[in-house]
Short mmCIF file of C-alpha atoms in Angstrom, two decimals:
data_model
loop_
_atom_site.label_atom_id
_atom_site.label_comp_id
_atom_site.label_asym_id
_atom_site.label_seq_id
_atom_site.Cartn_x
_atom_site.Cartn_y
_atom_site.Cartn_z
CA UNK A 1 25.80 -19.78 1.60
CA UNK A 2 24.91 -19.60 5.28
CA UNK A 3 22.07 -17.22 6.17
CA UNK A 4 21.18 -18.10 9.41
CA UNK A 5 22.78 -16.90 12.49
CA UNK A 6 23.43 -18.74 15.50
CA UNK A 7 20.46 -17.62 17.69
CA UNK A 8 18.06 -20.06 18.63
CA UNK A 9 14.97 -19.85 17.03
CA UNK A 10 11.74 -19.53 19.34
CA UNK A 11 8.98 -19.93 17.03
CA UNK A 12 6.27 -22.38 17.87
CA UNK A 13 6.84 -25.91 16.49
CA UNK A 14 4.74 -26.08 13.24
CA UNK A 15 4.54 -22.19 12.62
CA UNK A 16 4.48 -21.17 9.36
CA UNK A 17 7.40 -18.80 9.78
CA UNK A 18 9.54 -21.75 9.41
CA UNK A 19 8.87 -22.40 6.15
CA UNK A 20 8.74 -18.83 5.21
CA UNK A 21 12.20 -18.39 6.56
CA UNK A 22 13.30 -21.20 4.47
CA UNK A 23 12.03 -20.08 1.47
CA UNK A 24 13.55 -16.62 1.83
CA UNK A 25 16.81 -17.90 2.61
CA UNK A 26 16.57 -19.91 -0.76
CA UNK A 27 15.37 -16.96 -2.59
CA UNK A 28 18.13 -14.81 -1.28
CA UNK A 29 20.80 -17.30 -1.75
CA UNK A 30 19.56 -17.60 -5.50
CA UNK A 31 19.82 -13.94 -6.06
CA UNK A 32 23.22 -13.55 -4.72
CA UNK A 33 24.65 -16.40 -6.37
CA UNK A 34 23.17 -15.73 -9.96
CA UNK A 35 22.56 -11.81 -10.07
CA UNK A 36 26.09 -10.29 -11.30
CA UNK A 37 27.00 -7.21 -9.28
CA UNK A 38 24.63 -8.26 -6.09
CA UNK A 39 26.20 -9.54 -2.91
CA UNK A 40 24.80 -9.94 0.34
CA UNK A 41 26.19 -6.46 1.45
CA UNK A 42 23.36 -5.38 -1.04
CA UNK A 43 20.45 -6.73 0.79
CA UNK A 44 18.65 -5.22 3.56
CA UNK A 45 15.43 -6.33 5.86
CA UNK A 46 13.05 -4.04 7.97
CA UNK A 47 10.99 -5.68 10.37
CA UNK A 48 7.84 -4.84 12.19
CA UNK A 49 6.50 -6.02 15.61
CA UNK A 50 5.05 -9.62 15.53
CA UNK A 51 6.42 -13.01 15.75
CA UNK A 52 7.73 -12.52 12.34
CA UNK A 53 10.10 -9.77 13.56
CA UNK A 54 11.95 -12.34 15.52
CA UNK A 55 13.39 -13.30 12.15
CA UNK A 56 15.83 -10.23 12.48
CA UNK A 57 17.74 -12.42 15.02
CA UNK A 58 17.70 -15.41 12.48
CA UNK A 59 18.46 -14.27 9.08
CA UNK A 60 22.20 -13.03 8.50
CA UNK A 61 21.54 -10.01 6.61
CA UNK A 62 21.60 -6.40 7.53
CA UNK A 63 18.16 -6.04 9.28
CA UNK A 64 16.34 -3.20 11.32
CA UNK A 65 13.39 -4.24 13.35
CA UNK A 66 11.16 -1.05 13.77
CA UNK A 67 8.07 0.21 15.36
CA UNK A 68 4.61 -1.83 15.10
CA UNK A 69 3.35 -0.82 11.60
CA UNK A 70 6.42 0.93 10.50
CA UNK A 71 8.62 -1.22 8.69
CA UNK A 72 7.41 -0.05 5.06
CA UNK A 73 8.50 3.64 5.64
CA UNK A 74 11.80 2.44 7.24
CA UNK A 75 12.48 0.42 3.84
CA UNK A 76 11.31 3.32 1.70
CA UNK A 77 13.71 5.67 3.37
CA UNK A 78 16.52 3.04 2.87
CA UNK A 79 15.83 2.49 -0.88
CA UNK A 80 15.89 6.19 -1.40
CA UNK A 81 19.00 6.89 0.31
CA UNK A 82 20.58 3.87 -1.62
CA UNK A 83 18.92 2.66 -4.81
CA UNK A 84 21.49 0.10 -5.39
CA UNK A 85 20.31 -2.00 -2.37
CA UNK A 86 17.81 -4.81 -2.57
CA UNK A 87 15.41 -3.85 0.17
CA UNK A 88 12.72 -6.34 1.85
CA UNK A 89 9.85 -5.57 4.18
CA UNK A 90 8.87 -8.50 6.67
CA UNK A 91 5.51 -7.70 8.28
CA UNK A 92 2.63 -9.22 9.62
CA UNK A 93 -1.45 -8.77 8.99
CA UNK A 94 -1.55 -6.63 11.96
CA UNK A 95 1.30 -4.74 10.99
CA UNK A 96 0.36 -3.90 7.57
CA UNK A 97 -3.36 -3.77 7.66
CA UNK A 98 -3.59 -2.28 11.07
CA UNK A 99 -1.30 0.29 12.47
CA UNK A 100 0.61 0.31 8.93
CA UNK A 101 -2.37 0.41 6.43
CA UNK A 102 -1.54 3.92 5.24
CA UNK A 103 2.17 2.91 4.94
CA UNK A 104 1.06 0.21 2.88
CA UNK A 105 -1.27 2.27 0.53
CA UNK A 106 0.98 4.96 -0.08
CA UNK A 107 4.05 2.40 -1.00
CA UNK A 108 1.84 0.52 -3.62
CA UNK A 109 0.89 3.76 -5.37
CA UNK A 110 4.43 5.41 -5.12
CA UNK A 111 5.73 2.05 -6.94
CA UNK A 112 8.69 2.30 -4.77
CA UNK A 113 11.23 -0.34 -5.65
CA UNK A 114 10.66 -2.56 -2.31
CA UNK A 115 9.58 -6.19 -1.67
CA UNK A 116 6.75 -6.23 0.68
CA UNK A 117 6.37 -9.72 2.36
CA UNK A 118 3.50 -10.21 4.85
CA UNK A 119 2.95 -13.05 7.34
CA UNK A 120 -0.67 -13.36 7.11
CA UNK A 121 -1.92 -15.71 9.76
CA UNK A 122 -5.25 -13.85 10.56
CA UNK A 123 -4.40 -13.66 14.30
CA UNK A 124 -2.39 -11.42 16.39
CA UNK A 125 -0.02 -14.38 17.81
CA UNK A 126 2.79 -12.50 19.57
CA UNK A 127 0.29 -10.83 21.87
CA UNK A 128 -1.49 -14.49 22.25
CA UNK A 129 -4.32 -14.46 20.15
CA UNK A 130 -6.69 -11.68 19.36
CA UNK A 131 -8.55 -10.74 16.28
CA UNK A 132 -6.51 -9.10 13.50
CA UNK A 133 -7.54 -6.95 10.38
CA UNK A 134 -7.42 -10.08 8.47
CA UNK A 135 -9.45 -12.37 10.74
CA UNK A 136 -12.60 -13.70 8.94
CA UNK A 137 -16.07 -12.71 9.95
CA UNK A 138 -17.36 -14.65 12.67
CA UNK A 139 -13.78 -15.27 13.85
CA UNK A 140 -13.85 -15.83 17.70
CA UNK A 141 -10.75 -14.95 19.82
CA UNK A 142 -9.88 -13.18 22.92
CA UNK A 143 -11.10 -9.63 21.87
CA UNK A 144 -13.92 -11.05 19.95
CA UNK A 145 -15.55 -14.02 22.09
CA UNK A 146 -18.97 -13.72 20.27
CA UNK A 147 -17.28 -13.54 16.74
CA UNK A 148 -15.97 -10.64 15.00
CA UNK A 149 -18.33 -8.44 13.41
CA UNK A 150 -16.01 -6.50 10.96
CA UNK A 151 -15.34 -7.64 7.39
CA UNK A 152 -11.61 -8.73 6.72
CA UNK A 153 -9.06 -6.56 4.81
CA UNK A 154 -8.39 -8.46 1.37
CA UNK A 155 -4.59 -7.51 1.07
CA UNK A 156 -4.39 -8.24 -2.65
CA UNK A 157 -7.48 -6.38 -3.55
CA UNK A 158 -6.36 -3.31 -1.40
CA UNK A 159 -3.10 -3.55 -3.15
CA UNK A 160 -4.33 -3.96 -6.74
CA UNK A 161 -6.67 -0.68 -5.97
CA UNK A 162 -3.78 1.13 -4.58
CA UNK A 163 -1.86 0.99 -8.06
CA UNK A 164 0.69 -2.23 -6.93
CA UNK A 165 2.58 -3.29 -9.83
CA UNK A 166 3.43 -6.80 -8.67
CA UNK A 167 1.11 -9.01 -6.28
CA UNK A 168 1.55 -12.39 -5.49
CA UNK A 169 -0.08 -14.72 -2.86
CA UNK A 170 1.31 -18.02 -1.72
CA UNK A 171 0.80 -20.38 1.28
CA UNK A 172 3.55 -20.94 3.54
CA UNK A 173 3.35 -24.82 3.79
CA UNK A 174 4.08 -24.94 -0.35
CA UNK A 175 7.71 -24.04 -0.15
CA UNK A 176 8.78 -24.36 -3.65
CA UNK A 177 5.88 -22.15 -5.16
CA UNK A 178 6.58 -19.73 -2.43
CA UNK A 179 10.37 -19.52 -3.23
CA UNK A 180 9.68 -19.21 -6.98
CA UNK A 181 7.01 -16.31 -6.21
CA UNK A 182 9.38 -14.62 -4.15
CA UNK A 183 12.19 -14.53 -6.67
CA UNK A 184 9.73 -13.12 -9.41
CA UNK A 185 9.02 -10.47 -6.78
CA UNK A 186 12.65 -9.80 -6.32
CA UNK A 187 13.15 -9.54 -9.85
CA UNK A 188 10.25 -7.03 -10.42
CA UNK A 189 11.04 -3.51 -10.78
CA UNK A 190 8.77 -1.50 -8.63
CA UNK A 191 6.72 -2.41 -5.64
CA UNK A 192 6.50 -5.98 -4.99
CA UNK A 193 3.93 -7.37 -2.62
CA UNK A 194 3.56 -10.96 -1.87
CA UNK A 195 0.73 -11.89 0.76
CA UNK A 196 1.66 -15.34 2.50
CA UNK A 197 -1.32 -17.37 3.95
CA UNK A 198 0.05 -19.10 7.01
CA UNK A 199 -0.77 -21.09 10.04
CA UNK A 200 -1.00 -20.04 13.42
CA UNK A 201 -0.34 -23.52 15.22
CA UNK A 202 -1.16 -21.88 18.74
CA UNK A 203 -3.84 -19.57 18.52
CA UNK A 204 -5.62 -19.88 15.06
CA UNK A 205 -7.32 -23.32 15.18
CA UNK A 206 -9.69 -22.32 12.11
CA UNK A 207 -7.04 -21.17 9.21
CA UNK A 208 -4.79 -24.38 9.72
CA UNK A 209 -2.53 -25.83 6.81
CA UNK A 210 -5.43 -28.32 5.99
CA UNK A 211 -7.91 -25.16 5.86
CA UNK A 212 -5.58 -23.37 3.47
CA UNK A 213 -5.06 -26.48 1.29
CA UNK A 214 -8.80 -26.92 0.84
CA UNK A 215 -9.56 -23.12 0.22
CA UNK A 216 -7.19 -22.26 -2.35
CA UNK A 217 -6.60 -22.56 -6.07
CA UNK A 218 -3.38 -21.67 -8.23
CA UNK A 219 -3.89 -18.92 -10.76
CA UNK A 220 -1.30 -17.77 -13.16
CA UNK A 221 -0.89 -14.57 -15.22
CA UNK A 222 -0.20 -16.78 -18.34
CA UNK A 223 -3.51 -17.24 -20.45
CA UNK A 224 -5.44 -14.57 -18.51
CA UNK A 225 -5.99 -10.97 -18.94
CA UNK A 226 -3.55 -8.40 -17.72
CA UNK A 227 -5.95 -6.14 -16.88
CA UNK A 228 -5.93 -4.68 -13.24
CA UNK A 229 -9.74 -4.93 -13.03
CA UNK A 230 -9.91 -8.35 -14.00
CA UNK A 231 -7.26 -9.16 -11.47
CA UNK A 232 -9.15 -7.35 -8.76
CA UNK A 233 -12.21 -9.62 -9.77
CA UNK A 234 -10.17 -12.45 -9.17
CA UNK A 235 -9.41 -11.62 -5.82
CA UNK A 236 -12.68 -10.50 -4.74
CA UNK A 237 -15.13 -13.00 -6.67
CA UNK A 238 -13.25 -16.43 -6.59
CA UNK A 239 -14.61 -19.14 -4.16
CA UNK A 240 -11.55 -20.11 -3.27
CA UNK A 241 -8.50 -18.18 -2.29
CA UNK A 242 -6.26 -17.46 -5.37
CA UNK A 243 -2.35 -18.10 -5.24
CA UNK A 244 0.15 -17.43 -7.43
CA UNK A 245 1.17 -14.26 -9.16
CA UNK A 246 -2.23 -12.27 -9.48
CA UNK A 247 -0.84 -9.35 -11.48
CA UNK A 248 2.25 -7.79 -12.68
CA UNK A 249 2.58 -4.50 -14.76
CA UNK A 250 5.93 -2.68 -16.02
CA UNK A 251 6.11 0.91 -15.18
CA UNK A 252 8.47 3.40 -13.90
CA UNK A 253 9.57 3.13 -10.46
CA UNK A 254 9.51 5.83 -7.91
CA UNK A 255 13.43 6.13 -7.85
CA UNK A 256 13.19 6.61 -11.79
CA UNK A 257 11.23 9.58 -11.47
CA UNK A 258 12.35 11.42 -8.40
CA UNK A 259 14.84 14.47 -9.07
CA UNK A 260 18.49 13.29 -8.25
CA UNK A 261 21.67 15.38 -7.99
CA UNK A 262 20.00 18.78 -8.57
CA UNK A 263 19.59 21.76 -6.88
CA UNK A 264 15.99 21.92 -5.70
CA UNK A 265 16.24 25.60 -4.02
CA UNK A 266 18.46 28.46 -4.96
CA UNK A 267 19.11 29.70 -1.74
CA UNK A 268 21.26 32.64 -2.91
CA UNK A 269 18.13 33.94 -4.95
CA UNK A 270 15.84 33.23 -1.74
CA UNK A 271 18.51 35.31 0.47
CA UNK A 272 18.40 38.20 -1.99
CA UNK A 273 14.65 38.23 -2.10
CA UNK A 274 14.39 38.48 1.68
CA UNK A 275 16.78 40.94 2.16
#
């Protein structure tokens, strides 16, 4: 299955977006080829603004690139309008935890059945290297030349505290594990959030591929407590950044609970009342 368009890819050489793109293509191919009743026409992506958003030009699926910080509500609307679709959000750390922070929290607590894929390179890359909401304390950039004095947002911890039912985290350089976690996220019924730690080869000289290799460790649900509080403790207390499926819970989705195909307002009775 050819999921790549004929458009020239303009990401920097060595950018983590290349491997994320490859993992997504493999995951989508596996879903379409193995799931009965799912075709490529059932797959839709929404994109935010950032280097990641250029994927709308390269991935040969239905896609919509929205405003900065707004890909999540776009995806929610698509899913509510047509629940049969498999809907993805491709967003960045600035998209998701800056302008889009409220949308992220609301999607998690609603448990709407969409897949939120966050490219977290801890910097604003497209606008040439400013500190982002996930940049480490002390991170030096064009906007914080003396070092950031703000604590970074911990995406997985925020998702867990906002009632997300699937939380995973991977590094972009580990394509096999990233693909596997994406497949499990797609199979999950409810909101799925996968935070992808990636390098920005051009503007982030701190959080490199080698840095992530030295500062991460794999965790798995098997053999661990399935309590949300324990998962939160894992992501905020671990000396190394946890990778893998951090938490998963089965519960009704937003679409399961919303009222469908029913008159919500009896207009005839209202007209009679206000005569």
